[in-house]
CSV table of C-alpha atoms in Angstrom, one decimal:
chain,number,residue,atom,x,y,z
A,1,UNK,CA,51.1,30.1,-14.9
A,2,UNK,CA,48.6,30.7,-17.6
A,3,UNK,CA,45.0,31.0,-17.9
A,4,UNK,CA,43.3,29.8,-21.2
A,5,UNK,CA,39.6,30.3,-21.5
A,6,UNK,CA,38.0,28.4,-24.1
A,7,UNK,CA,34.5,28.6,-25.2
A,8,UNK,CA,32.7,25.5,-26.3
A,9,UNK,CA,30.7,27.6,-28.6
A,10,UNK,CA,34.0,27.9,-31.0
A,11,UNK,CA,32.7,26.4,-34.4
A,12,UNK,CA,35.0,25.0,-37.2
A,13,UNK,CA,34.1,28.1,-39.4
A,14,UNK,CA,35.9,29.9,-36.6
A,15,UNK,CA,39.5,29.3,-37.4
A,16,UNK,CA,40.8,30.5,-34.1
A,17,UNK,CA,41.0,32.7,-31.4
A,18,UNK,CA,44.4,34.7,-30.4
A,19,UNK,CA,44.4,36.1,-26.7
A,20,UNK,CA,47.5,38.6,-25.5
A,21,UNK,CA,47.8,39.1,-21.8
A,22,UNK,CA,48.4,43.0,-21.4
A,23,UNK,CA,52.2,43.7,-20.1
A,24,UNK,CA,53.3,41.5,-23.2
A,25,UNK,CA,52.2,38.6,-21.0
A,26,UNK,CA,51.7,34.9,-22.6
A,27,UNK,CA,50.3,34.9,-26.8
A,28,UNK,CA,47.6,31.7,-26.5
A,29,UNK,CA,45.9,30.4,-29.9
A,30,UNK,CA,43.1,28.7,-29.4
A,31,UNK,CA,41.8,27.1,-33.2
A,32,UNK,CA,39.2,24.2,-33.2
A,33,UNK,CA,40.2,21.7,-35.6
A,34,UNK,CA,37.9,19.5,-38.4
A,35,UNK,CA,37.7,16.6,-35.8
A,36,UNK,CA,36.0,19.0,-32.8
A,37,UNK,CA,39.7,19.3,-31.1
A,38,UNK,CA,40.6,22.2,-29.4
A,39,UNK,CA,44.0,23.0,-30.6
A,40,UNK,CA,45.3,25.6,-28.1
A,41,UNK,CA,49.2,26.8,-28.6
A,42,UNK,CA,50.7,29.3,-25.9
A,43,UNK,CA,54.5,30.0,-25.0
A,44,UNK,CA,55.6,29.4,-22.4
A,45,UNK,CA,55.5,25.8,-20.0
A,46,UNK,CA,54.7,24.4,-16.2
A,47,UNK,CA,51.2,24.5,-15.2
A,48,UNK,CA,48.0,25.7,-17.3
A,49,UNK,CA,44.3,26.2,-16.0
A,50,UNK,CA,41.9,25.4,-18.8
A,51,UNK,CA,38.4,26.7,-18.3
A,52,UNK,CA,35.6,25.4,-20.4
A,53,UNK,CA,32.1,27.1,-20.1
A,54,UNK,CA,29.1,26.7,-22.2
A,55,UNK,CA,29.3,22.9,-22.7
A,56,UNK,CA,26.6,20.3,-21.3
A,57,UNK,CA,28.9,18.1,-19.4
A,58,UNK,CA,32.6,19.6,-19.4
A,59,UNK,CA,32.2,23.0,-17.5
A,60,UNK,CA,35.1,23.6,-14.8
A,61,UNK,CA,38.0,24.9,-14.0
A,62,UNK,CA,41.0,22.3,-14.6
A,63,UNK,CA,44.5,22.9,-13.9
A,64,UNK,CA,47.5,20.0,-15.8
A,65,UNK,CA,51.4,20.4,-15.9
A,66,UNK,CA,52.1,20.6,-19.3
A,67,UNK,CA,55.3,18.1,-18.5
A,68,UNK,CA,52.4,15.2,-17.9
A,69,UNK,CA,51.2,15.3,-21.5
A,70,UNK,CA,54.7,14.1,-22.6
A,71,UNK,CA,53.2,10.6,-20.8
A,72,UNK,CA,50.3,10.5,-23.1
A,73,UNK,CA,46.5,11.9,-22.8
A,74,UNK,CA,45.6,14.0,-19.7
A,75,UNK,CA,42.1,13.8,-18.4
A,76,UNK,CA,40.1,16.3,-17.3
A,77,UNK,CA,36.5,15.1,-17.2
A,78,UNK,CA,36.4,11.2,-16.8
A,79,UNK,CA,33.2,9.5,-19.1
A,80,UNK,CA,29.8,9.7,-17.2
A,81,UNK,CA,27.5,6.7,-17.5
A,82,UNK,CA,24.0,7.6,-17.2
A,83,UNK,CA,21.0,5.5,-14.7
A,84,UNK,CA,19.9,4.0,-11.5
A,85,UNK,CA,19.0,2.2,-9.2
A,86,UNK,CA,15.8,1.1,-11.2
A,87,UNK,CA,17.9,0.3,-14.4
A,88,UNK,CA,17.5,-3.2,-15.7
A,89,UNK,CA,17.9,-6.0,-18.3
A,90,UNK,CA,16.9,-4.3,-21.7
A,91,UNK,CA,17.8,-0.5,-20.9
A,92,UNK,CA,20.2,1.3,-23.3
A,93,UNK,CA,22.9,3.8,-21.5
A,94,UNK,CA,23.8,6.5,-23.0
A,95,UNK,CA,28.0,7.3,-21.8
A,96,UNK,CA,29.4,10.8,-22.0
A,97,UNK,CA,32.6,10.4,-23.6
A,98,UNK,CA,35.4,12.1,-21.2
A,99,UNK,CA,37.5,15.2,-21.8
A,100,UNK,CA,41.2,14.9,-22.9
A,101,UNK,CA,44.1,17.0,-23.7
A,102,UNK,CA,47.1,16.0,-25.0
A,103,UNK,CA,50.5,17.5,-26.2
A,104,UNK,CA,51.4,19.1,-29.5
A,105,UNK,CA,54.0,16.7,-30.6
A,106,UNK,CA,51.4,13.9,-30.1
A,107,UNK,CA,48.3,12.7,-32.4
A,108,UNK,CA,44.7,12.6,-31.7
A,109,UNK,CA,44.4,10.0,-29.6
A,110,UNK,CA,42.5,6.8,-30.5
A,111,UNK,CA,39.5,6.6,-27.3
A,112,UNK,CA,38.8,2.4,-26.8
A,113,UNK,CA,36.1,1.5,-24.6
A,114,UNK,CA,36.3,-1.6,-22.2
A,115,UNK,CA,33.3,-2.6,-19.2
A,116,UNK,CA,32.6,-5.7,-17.1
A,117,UNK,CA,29.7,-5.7,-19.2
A,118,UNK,CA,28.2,-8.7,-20.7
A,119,UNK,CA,28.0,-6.2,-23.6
A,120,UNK,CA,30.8,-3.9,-25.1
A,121,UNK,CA,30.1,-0.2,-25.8
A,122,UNK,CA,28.7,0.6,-29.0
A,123,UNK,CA,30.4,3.2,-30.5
A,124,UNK,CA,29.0,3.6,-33.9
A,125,UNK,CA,28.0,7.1,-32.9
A,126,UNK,CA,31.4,8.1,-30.9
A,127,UNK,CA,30.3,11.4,-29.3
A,128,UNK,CA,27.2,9.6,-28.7
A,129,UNK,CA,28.3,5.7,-27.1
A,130,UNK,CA,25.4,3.9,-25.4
A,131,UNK,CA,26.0,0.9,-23.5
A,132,UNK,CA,22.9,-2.2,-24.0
A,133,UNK,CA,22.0,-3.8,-20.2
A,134,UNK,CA,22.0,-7.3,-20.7
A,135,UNK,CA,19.9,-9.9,-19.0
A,136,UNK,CA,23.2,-11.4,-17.5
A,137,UNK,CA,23.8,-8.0,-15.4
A,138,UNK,CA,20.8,-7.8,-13.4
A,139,UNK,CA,22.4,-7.4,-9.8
A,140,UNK,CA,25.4,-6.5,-11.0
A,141,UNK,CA,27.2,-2.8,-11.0
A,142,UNK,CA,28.8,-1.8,-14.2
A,143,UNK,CA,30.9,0.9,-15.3
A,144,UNK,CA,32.9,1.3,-18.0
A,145,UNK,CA,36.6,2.4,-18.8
A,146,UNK,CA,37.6,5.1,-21.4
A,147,UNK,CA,41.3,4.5,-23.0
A,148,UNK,CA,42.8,7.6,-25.2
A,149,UNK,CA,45.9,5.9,-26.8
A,150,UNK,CA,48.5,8.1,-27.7
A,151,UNK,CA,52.2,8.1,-29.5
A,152,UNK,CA,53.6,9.6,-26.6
A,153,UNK,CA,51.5,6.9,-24.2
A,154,UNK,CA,47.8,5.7,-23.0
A,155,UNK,CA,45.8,6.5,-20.2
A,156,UNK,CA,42.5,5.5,-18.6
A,157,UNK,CA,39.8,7.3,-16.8
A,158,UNK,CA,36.8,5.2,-15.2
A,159,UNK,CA,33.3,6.0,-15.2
A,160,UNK,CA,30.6,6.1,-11.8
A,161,UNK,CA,29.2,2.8,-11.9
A,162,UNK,CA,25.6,2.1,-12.4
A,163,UNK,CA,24.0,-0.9,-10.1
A,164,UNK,CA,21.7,-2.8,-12.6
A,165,UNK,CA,18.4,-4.1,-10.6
A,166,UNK,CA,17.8,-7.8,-10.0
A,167,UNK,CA,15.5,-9.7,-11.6
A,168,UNK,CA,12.0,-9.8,-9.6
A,169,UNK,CA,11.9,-13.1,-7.5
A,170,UNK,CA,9.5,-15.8,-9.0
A,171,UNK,CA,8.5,-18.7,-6.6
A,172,UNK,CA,5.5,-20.9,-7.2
A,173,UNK,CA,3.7,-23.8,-5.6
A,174,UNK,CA,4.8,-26.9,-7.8
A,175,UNK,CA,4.5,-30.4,-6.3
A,176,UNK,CA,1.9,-31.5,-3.4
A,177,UNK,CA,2.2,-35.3,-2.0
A,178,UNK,CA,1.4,-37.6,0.6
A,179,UNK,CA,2.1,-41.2,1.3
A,180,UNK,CA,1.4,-43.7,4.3
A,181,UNK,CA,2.2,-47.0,5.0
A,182,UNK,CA,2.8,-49.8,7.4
A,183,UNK,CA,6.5,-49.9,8.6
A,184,UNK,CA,7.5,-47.9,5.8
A,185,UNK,CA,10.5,-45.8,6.4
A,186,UNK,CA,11.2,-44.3,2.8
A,187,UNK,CA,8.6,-42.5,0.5
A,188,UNK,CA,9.1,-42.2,-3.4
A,189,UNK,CA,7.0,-39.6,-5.7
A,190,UNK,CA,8.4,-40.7,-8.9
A,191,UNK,CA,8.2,-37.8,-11.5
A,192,UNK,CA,7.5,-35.3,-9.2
A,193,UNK,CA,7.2,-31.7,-11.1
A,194,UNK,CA,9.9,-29.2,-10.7
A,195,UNK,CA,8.7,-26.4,-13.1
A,196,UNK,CA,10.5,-25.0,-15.7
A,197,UNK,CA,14.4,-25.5,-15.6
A,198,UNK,CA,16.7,-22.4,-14.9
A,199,UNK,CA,20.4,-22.2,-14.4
A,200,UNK,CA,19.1,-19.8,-11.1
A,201,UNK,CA,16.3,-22.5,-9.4
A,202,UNK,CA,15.9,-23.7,-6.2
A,203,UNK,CA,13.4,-25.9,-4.5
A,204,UNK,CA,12.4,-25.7,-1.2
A,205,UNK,CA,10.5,-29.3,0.2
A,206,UNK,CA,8.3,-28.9,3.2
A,207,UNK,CA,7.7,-32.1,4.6
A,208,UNK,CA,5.3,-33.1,7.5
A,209,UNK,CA,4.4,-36.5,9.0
A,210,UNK,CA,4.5,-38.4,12.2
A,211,UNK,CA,5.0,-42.6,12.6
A,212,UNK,CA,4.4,-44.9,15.6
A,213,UNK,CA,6.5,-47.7,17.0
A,214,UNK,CA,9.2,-45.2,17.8
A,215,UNK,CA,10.4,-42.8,20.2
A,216,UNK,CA,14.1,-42.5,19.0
A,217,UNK,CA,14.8,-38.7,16.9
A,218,UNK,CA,13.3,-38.7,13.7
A,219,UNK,CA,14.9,-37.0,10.6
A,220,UNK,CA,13.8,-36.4,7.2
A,221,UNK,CA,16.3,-36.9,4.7
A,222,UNK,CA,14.8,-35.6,1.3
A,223,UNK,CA,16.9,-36.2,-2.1
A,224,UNK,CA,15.5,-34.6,-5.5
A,225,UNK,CA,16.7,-36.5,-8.7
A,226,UNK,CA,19.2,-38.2,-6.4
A,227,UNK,CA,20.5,-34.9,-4.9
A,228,UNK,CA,20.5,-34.3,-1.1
A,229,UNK,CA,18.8,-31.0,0.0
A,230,UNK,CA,20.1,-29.3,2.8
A,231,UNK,CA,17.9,-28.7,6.0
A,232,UNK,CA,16.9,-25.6,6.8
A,233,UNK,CA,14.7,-26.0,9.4
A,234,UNK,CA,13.2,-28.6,11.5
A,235,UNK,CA,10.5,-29.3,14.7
A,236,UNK,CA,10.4,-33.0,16.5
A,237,UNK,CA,7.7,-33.5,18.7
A,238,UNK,CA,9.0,-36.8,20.6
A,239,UNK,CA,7.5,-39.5,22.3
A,240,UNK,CA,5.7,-43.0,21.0
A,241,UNK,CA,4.0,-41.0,18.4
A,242,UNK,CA,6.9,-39.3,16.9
A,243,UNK,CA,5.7,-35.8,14.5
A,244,UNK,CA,7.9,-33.9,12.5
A,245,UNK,CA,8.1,-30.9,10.3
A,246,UNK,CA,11.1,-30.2,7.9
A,247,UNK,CA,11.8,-27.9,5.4
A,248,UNK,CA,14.6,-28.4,2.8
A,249,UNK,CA,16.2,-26.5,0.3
A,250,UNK,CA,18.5,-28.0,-2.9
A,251,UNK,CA,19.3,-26.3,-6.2
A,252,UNK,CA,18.1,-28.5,-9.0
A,253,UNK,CA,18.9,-26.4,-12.6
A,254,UNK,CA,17.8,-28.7,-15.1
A,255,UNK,CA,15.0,-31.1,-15.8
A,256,UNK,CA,11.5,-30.4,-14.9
A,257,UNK,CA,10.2,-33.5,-13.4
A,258,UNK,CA,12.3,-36.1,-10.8
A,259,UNK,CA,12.0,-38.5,-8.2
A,260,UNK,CA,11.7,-36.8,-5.1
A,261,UNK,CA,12.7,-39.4,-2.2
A,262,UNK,CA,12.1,-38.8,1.6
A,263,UNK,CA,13.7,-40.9,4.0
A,264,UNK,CA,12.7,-41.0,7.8
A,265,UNK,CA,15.4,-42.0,10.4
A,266,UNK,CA,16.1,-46.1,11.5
A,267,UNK,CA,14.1,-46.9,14.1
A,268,UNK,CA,10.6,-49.4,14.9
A,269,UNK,CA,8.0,-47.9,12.9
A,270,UNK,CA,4.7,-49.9,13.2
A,271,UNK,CA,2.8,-46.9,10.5
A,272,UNK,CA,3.9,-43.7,8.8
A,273,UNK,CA,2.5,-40.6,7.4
A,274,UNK,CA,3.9,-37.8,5.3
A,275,UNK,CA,2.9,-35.0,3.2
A,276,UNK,CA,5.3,-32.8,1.2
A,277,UNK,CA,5.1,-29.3,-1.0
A,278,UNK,CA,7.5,-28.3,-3.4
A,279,UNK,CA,8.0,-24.4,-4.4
A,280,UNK,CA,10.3,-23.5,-7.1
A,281,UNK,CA,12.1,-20.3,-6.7
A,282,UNK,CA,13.9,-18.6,-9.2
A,283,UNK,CA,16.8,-15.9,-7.6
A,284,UNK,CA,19.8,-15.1,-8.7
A,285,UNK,CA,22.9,-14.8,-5.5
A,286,UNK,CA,23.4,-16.5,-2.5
A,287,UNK,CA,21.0,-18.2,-0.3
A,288,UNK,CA,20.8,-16.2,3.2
A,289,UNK,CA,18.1,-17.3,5.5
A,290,UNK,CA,17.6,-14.1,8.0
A,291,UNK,CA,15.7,-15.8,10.5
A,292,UNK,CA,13.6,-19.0,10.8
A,293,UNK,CA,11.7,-19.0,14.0
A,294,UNK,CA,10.1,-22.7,14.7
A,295,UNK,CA,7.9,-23.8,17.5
A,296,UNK,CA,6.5,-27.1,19.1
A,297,UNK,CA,3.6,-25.1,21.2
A,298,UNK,CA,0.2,-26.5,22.7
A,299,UNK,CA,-1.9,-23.9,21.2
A,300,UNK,CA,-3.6,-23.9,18.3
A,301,UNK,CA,-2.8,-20.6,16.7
A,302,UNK,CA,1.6,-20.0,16.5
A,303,UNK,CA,2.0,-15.7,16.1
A,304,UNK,CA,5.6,-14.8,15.0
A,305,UNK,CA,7.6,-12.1,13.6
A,306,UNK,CA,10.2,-12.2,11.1
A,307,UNK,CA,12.6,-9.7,9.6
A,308,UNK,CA,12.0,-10.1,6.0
A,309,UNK,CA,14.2,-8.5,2.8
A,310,UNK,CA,12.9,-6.6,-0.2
A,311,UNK,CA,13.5,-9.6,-3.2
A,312,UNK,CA,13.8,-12.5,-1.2
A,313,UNK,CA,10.9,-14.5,0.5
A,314,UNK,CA,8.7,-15.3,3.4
A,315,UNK,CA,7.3,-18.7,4.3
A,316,UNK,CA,5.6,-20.9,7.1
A,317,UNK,CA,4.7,-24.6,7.5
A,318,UNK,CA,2.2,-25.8,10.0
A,319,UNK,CA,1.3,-29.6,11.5
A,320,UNK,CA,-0.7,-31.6,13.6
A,321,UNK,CA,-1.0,-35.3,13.9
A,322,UNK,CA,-4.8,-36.2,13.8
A,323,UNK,CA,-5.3,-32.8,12.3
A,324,UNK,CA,-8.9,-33.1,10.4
A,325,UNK,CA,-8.5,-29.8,9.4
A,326,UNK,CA,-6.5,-27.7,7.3
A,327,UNK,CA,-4.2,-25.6,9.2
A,328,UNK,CA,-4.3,-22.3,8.1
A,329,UNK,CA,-1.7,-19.4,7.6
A,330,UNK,CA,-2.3,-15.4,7.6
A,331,UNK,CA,0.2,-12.3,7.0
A,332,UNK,CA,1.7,-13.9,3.6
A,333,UNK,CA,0.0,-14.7,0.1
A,334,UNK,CA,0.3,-18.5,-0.8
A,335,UNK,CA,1.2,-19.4,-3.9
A,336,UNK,CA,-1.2,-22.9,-5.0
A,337,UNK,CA,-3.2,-24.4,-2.5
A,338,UNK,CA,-1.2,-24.0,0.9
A,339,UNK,CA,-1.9,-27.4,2.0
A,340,UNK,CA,-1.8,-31.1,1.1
A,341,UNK,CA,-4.1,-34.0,2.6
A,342,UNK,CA,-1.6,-36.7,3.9
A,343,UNK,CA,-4.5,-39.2,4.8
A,344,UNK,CA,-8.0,-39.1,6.0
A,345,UNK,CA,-8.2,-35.6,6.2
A,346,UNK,CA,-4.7,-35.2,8.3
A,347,UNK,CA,-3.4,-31.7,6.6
A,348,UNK,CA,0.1,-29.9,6.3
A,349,UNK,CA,0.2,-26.8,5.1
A,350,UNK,CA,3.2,-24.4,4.0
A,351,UNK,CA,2.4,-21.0,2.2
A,352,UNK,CA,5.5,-19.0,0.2
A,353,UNK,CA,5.1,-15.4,-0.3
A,354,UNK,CA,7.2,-12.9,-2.3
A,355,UNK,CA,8.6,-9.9,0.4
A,356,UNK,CA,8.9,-6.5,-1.6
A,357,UNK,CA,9.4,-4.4,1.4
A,358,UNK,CA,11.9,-5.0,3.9
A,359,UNK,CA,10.8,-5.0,7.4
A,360,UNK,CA,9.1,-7.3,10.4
A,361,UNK,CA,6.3,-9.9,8.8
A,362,UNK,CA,4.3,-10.9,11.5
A,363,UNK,CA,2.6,-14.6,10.8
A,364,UNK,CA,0.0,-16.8,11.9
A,365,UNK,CA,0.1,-20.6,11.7
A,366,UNK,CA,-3.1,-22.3,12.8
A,367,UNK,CA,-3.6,-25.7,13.1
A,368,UNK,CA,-7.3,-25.5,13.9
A,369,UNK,CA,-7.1,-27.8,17.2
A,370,UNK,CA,-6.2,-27.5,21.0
A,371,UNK,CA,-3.6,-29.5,21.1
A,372,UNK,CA,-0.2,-29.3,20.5
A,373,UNK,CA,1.1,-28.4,17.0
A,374,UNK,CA,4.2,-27.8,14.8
A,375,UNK,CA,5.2,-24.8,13.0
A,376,UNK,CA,7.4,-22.9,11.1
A,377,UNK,CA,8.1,-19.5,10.0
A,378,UNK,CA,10.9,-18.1,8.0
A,379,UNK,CA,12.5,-15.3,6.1
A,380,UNK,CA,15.2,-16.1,2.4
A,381,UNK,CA,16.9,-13.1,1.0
A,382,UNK,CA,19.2,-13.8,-1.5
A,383,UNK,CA,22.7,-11.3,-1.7
């Protein structure tokens, strides 16, 4: 075997080096050519151990079988991407370029440079690459992948990967509404607001409301722009005066008004009452809902716990037919005004809050009166 130490501190102004082993043991050249390559020339074959000291990012002991360079490039330190967990849309990279050796008979090889980046690495400065986070890797991982292309053959090493953080969750309080009528089974709010369009939004509908005439199960259907939303949760209070509360979800990425259309089940109804409230959130991933706890109680104040996660949401809805005053909510931060008069002072309220701490929220829906009342707590995360 031999040893080859090689100082990173060799210069181009210092030709070369020549070690000789005592014993007449192995002559090594070590010469550092115009490019910064390390030309090192020993007798001799089978394995080598390179040592490199004094450098920033290439120190170590590395051992290669001279047979593998007849492949193409061998590497010894793969390319080192540099951030973090906090490293966002906007933030330039800096990437160490990796550590190669190749063969005698071979060329310089020609390092390429490829990533699952929105953006490819600039390399206008090679011993320096940086690598721009674009906006369309937030909650993404990237890591990029260094080719050294020689005669003799090409070889890639991979960098660590970096995750890129997600873009903060926005969610705000866009559309209130109420409607009543006699045996009206269908409620329009033509050009209802949506907020501004994004590729990423969804709206979640809270609807509450009651009707008369009827004791048969009473669904909301709600459609936005002619699109059905899909339940994801609901309380039914039955009996001749039948109350609800629903809350919907649909992902609506362009426009920023529509017709928002909510539909109560067939059935007698003699009168109706509903109110709605619209929240746009903007996420990026899948919709998980953690928990939704819902309750039909006859108390006036609903405590509940729910295991929220850090850059999803929180919410809660609360109902009472005959309800002259607003119900009120506590443990989350409402976005707008929390509540929407459906008709002579009958309330529903529904309050969204941003979670940027993961753990238990513990919520309070009041309705304000003894009697029995509907509500509805929840916990999003997006993944």
């Amino acid at each position: 075997m031999t040893s080859i130490s090689m100082g990173i501190g060799l210069s181009s102004q210092s030709n070369w080096v020549l070690l000789e082993t005592p014993g007449g043991g192995p002559v090594v050249r070590i010469s550092l050519l115009e490019n910064g390559t390390a030309e090192i020339e020993a007798n001799g074959g089978g394995q080598v151990t390179i040592t490199v000291a004094g450098s920033a990012s290439y120190d170590g002991e590395y051992l290669i079988d001279t047979a593998d360079l007849a492949s193409g490039p061998v590497n010894l330190v793969p390319p080192a991407l540099s951030g973090s967990g906090t490293t966002a849309a906007g933030d330039t990279l800096p990437l160490v370029p990796g550590l190669w050796v190749y063969g005698g008979g071979d060329i310089a090889p020609t390092i390429s440079y490829s990533s699952g980046s929105t953006n490819a690495v600039d390399t206008s400065n090679p011993a320096m690459p940086t690598l721009l986070v674009d906006v369309a890797d937030a909650g993404t991982v990237i890591a990029v992948s260094e080719q050294a292309a020689g005669v003799s053959g090409t070889r890639t090493a991979a960098s660590n990967s970096v995750p890129i953080a997600a873009p903060p969750l926005e969610i705000d309080l866009v559309f209130s509404g109420a409607g009543s009528g006699s045996s009206t089974s269908s409620y329009t709010f033509p050009g209802a607001t949506l907020g501004a369009a994004d590729a990423d939004r969804e709206l979640y509908i809270a609807t509450g409301g009651f009707r008369t005439g009827s004791s048969s199960s009473n669904v909301f259907n709600v459609t936005v722009g002619g699109v059905s939303a899909t339940r994801v949760a609901e309380v039914i209070e039955a009996g001749s005066n039948l109350t609800v509360l629903n809350l919907h979800k649909v992902a609506v990425p362009v426009g920023t008004t529509a017709d928002i259309v909510v539909s109560l089940s067939a059935g007698s109804i003699s009168q109706s009452r509903i109110g709605i409230q619209v929240a746009r959130v903007l996420k990026t991933g899948g919709t998980t809902v953690t928990e939704v706890a819902t309750a039909n109680v006859a108390q006036d104040v609903h405590p509940v716990d729910v295991d929220a996660v850090d850059g999803g949401f929180a919410l809660a809805a609360a109902f009472k037919s005959g309800n002259t005053t607003q119900p009120t909510i506590t443990g989350l931060t409402a976005r707008g005004t929390p509540y929407v008069d459906i008709d002579s002072g009958e309330f529903l309220s529904i309050a969204f809050d941003v979670v940027t701490t993961t753990g238990t929220r513990s919520i309070n829906t009041r309705v304000n009166e003894a009697a029995p009342g509907r509500h509805i707590a929840a916990a999003i995360a997006f993944e």
